[in-house]
Backbone as ProteinMPNN parsed JSONL, in Angstrom:
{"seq_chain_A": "XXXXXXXXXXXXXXXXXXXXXXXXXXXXXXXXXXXXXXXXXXXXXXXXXXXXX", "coords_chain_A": {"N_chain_A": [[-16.419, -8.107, 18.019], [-13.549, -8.73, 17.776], [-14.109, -11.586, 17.515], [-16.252, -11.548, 15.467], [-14.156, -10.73, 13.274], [-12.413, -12.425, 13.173], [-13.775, -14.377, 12.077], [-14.953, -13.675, 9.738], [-11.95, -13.625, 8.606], [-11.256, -16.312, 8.395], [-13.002, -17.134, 6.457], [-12.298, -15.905, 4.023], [-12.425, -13.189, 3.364], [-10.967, -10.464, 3.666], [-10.619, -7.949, 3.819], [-13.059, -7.257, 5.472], [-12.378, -8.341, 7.393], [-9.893, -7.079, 8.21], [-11.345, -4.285, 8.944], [-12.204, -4.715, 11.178], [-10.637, -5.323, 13.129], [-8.997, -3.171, 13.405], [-11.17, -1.984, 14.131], [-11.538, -3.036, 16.82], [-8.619, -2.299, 17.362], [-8.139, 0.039, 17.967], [-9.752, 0.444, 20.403], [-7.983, -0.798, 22.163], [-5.149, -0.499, 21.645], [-2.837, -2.299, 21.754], [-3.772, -4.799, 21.522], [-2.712, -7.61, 21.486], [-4.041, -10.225, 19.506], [-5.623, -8.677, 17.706], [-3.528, -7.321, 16.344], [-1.387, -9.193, 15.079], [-3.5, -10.845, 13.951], [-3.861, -8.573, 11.664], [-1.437, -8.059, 10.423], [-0.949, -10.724, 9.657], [-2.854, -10.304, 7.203], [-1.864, -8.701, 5.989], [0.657, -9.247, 5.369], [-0.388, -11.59, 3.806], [-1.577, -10.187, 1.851], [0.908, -9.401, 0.603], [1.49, -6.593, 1.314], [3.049, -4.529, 3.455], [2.291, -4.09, 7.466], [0.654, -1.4, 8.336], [0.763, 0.947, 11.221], [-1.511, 1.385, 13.296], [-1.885, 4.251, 14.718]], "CA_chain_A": [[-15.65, -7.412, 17.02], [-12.869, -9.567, 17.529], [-14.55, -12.948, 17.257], [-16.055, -11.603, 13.89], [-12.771, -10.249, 12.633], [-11.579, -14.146, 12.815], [-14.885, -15.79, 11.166], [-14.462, -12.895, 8.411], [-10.594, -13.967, 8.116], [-11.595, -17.399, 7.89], [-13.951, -17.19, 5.254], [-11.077, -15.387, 3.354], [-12.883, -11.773, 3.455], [-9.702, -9.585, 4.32], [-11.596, -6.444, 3.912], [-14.086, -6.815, 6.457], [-11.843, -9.156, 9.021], [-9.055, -5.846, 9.03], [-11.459, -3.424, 9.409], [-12.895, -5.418, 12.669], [-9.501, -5.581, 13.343], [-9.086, -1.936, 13.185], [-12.037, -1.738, 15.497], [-10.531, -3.377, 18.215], [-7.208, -1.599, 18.23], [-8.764, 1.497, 18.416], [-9.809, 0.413, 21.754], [-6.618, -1.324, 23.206], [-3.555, -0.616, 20.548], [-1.323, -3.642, 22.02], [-4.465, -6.038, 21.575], [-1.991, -8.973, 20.596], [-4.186, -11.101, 18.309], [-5.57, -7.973, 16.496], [-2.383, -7.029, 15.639], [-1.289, -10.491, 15.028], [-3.778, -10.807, 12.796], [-3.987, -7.716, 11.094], [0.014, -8.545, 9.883], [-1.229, -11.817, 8.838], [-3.568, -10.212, 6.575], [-0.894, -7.811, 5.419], [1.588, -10.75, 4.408], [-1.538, -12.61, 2.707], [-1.471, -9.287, 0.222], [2.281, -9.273, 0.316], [1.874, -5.683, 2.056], [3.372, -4.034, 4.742], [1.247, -3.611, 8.031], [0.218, 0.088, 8.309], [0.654, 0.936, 12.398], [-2.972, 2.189, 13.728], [-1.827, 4.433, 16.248]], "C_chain_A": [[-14.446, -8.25, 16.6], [-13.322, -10.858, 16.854], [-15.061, -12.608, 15.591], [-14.886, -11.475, 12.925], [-12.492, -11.734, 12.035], [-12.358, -15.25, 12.015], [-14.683, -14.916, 9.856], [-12.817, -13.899, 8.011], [-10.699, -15.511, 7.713], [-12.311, -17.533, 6.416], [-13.435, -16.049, 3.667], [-11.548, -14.033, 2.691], [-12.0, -10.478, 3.872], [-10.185, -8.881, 4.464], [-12.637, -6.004, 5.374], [-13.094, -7.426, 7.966], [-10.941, -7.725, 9.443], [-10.252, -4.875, 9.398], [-12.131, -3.853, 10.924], [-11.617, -5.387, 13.504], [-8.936, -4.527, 13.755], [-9.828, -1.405, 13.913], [-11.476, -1.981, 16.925], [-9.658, -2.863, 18.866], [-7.643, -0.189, 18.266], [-9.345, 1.779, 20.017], [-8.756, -0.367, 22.724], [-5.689, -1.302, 21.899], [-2.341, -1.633, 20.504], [-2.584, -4.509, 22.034], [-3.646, -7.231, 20.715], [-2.696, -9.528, 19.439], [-4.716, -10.375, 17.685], [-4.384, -7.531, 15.642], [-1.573, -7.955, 14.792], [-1.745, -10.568, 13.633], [-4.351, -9.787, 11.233], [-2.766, -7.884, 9.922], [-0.106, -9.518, 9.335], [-2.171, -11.609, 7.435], [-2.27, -9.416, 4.944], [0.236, -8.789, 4.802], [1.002, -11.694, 3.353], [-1.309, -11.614, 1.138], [-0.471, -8.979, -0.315], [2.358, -7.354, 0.279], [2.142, -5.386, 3.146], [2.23, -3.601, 5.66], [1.613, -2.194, 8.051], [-0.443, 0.532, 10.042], [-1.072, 1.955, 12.076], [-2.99, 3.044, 14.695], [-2.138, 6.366, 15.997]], "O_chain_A": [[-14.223, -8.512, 15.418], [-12.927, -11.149, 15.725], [-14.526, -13.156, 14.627], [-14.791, -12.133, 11.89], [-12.388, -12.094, 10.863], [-12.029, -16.335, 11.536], [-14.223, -15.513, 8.882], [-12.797, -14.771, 7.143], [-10.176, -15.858, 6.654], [-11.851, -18.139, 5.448], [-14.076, -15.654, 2.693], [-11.123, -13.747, 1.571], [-12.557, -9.53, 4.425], [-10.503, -8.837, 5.652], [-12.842, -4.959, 5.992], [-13.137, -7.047, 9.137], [-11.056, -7.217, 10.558], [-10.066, -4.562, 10.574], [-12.516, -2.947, 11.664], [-11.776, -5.444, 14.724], [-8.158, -4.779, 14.675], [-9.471, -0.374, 14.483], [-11.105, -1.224, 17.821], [-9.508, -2.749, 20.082], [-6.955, 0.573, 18.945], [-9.391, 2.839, 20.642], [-8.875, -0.429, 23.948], [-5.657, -2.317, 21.204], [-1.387, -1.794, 19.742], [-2.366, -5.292, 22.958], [-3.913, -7.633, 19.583], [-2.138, -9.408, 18.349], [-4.72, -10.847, 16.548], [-4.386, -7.432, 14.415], [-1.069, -7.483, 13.773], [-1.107, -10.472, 12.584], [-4.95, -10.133, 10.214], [-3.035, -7.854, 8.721], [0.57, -9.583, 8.308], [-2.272, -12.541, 6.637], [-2.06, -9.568, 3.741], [0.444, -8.843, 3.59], [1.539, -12.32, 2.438], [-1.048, -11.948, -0.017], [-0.447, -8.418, -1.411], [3.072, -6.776, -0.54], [1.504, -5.941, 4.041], [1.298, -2.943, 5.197], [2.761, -1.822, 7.809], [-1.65, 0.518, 10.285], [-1.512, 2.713, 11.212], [-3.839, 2.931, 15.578], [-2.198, 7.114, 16.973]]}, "name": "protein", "num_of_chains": 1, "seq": "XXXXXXXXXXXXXXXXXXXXXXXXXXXXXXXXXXXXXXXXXXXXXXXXXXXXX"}
């Protein structure tokens, strides 16, 4: 879930890398590099992240 999240984000798919991203923290909420890169996605669109909790 993760590992796709990051080949999605690579391949400059925001859509599908957050919601993988979104998967993840749904099962650990402090998963560092989902969050990480969830915020990185959110600065790419020049929006604010949107907590998942």
């Amino acid at each position: 879930m993760l590992r796709d999240g990051v080949q999605f984000h690579r391949e400059g798919r925001w859509q599908r890398a957050e919601a993988c991203y979104q998967q993840a923290l749904r099962l650990d909420p402090r998963q560092p590099d989902a969050l990480h890169l969830t915020g990185l996605i959110a600065h790419h669109r020049g929006t604010p992240p949107v907590p998942s909790l």
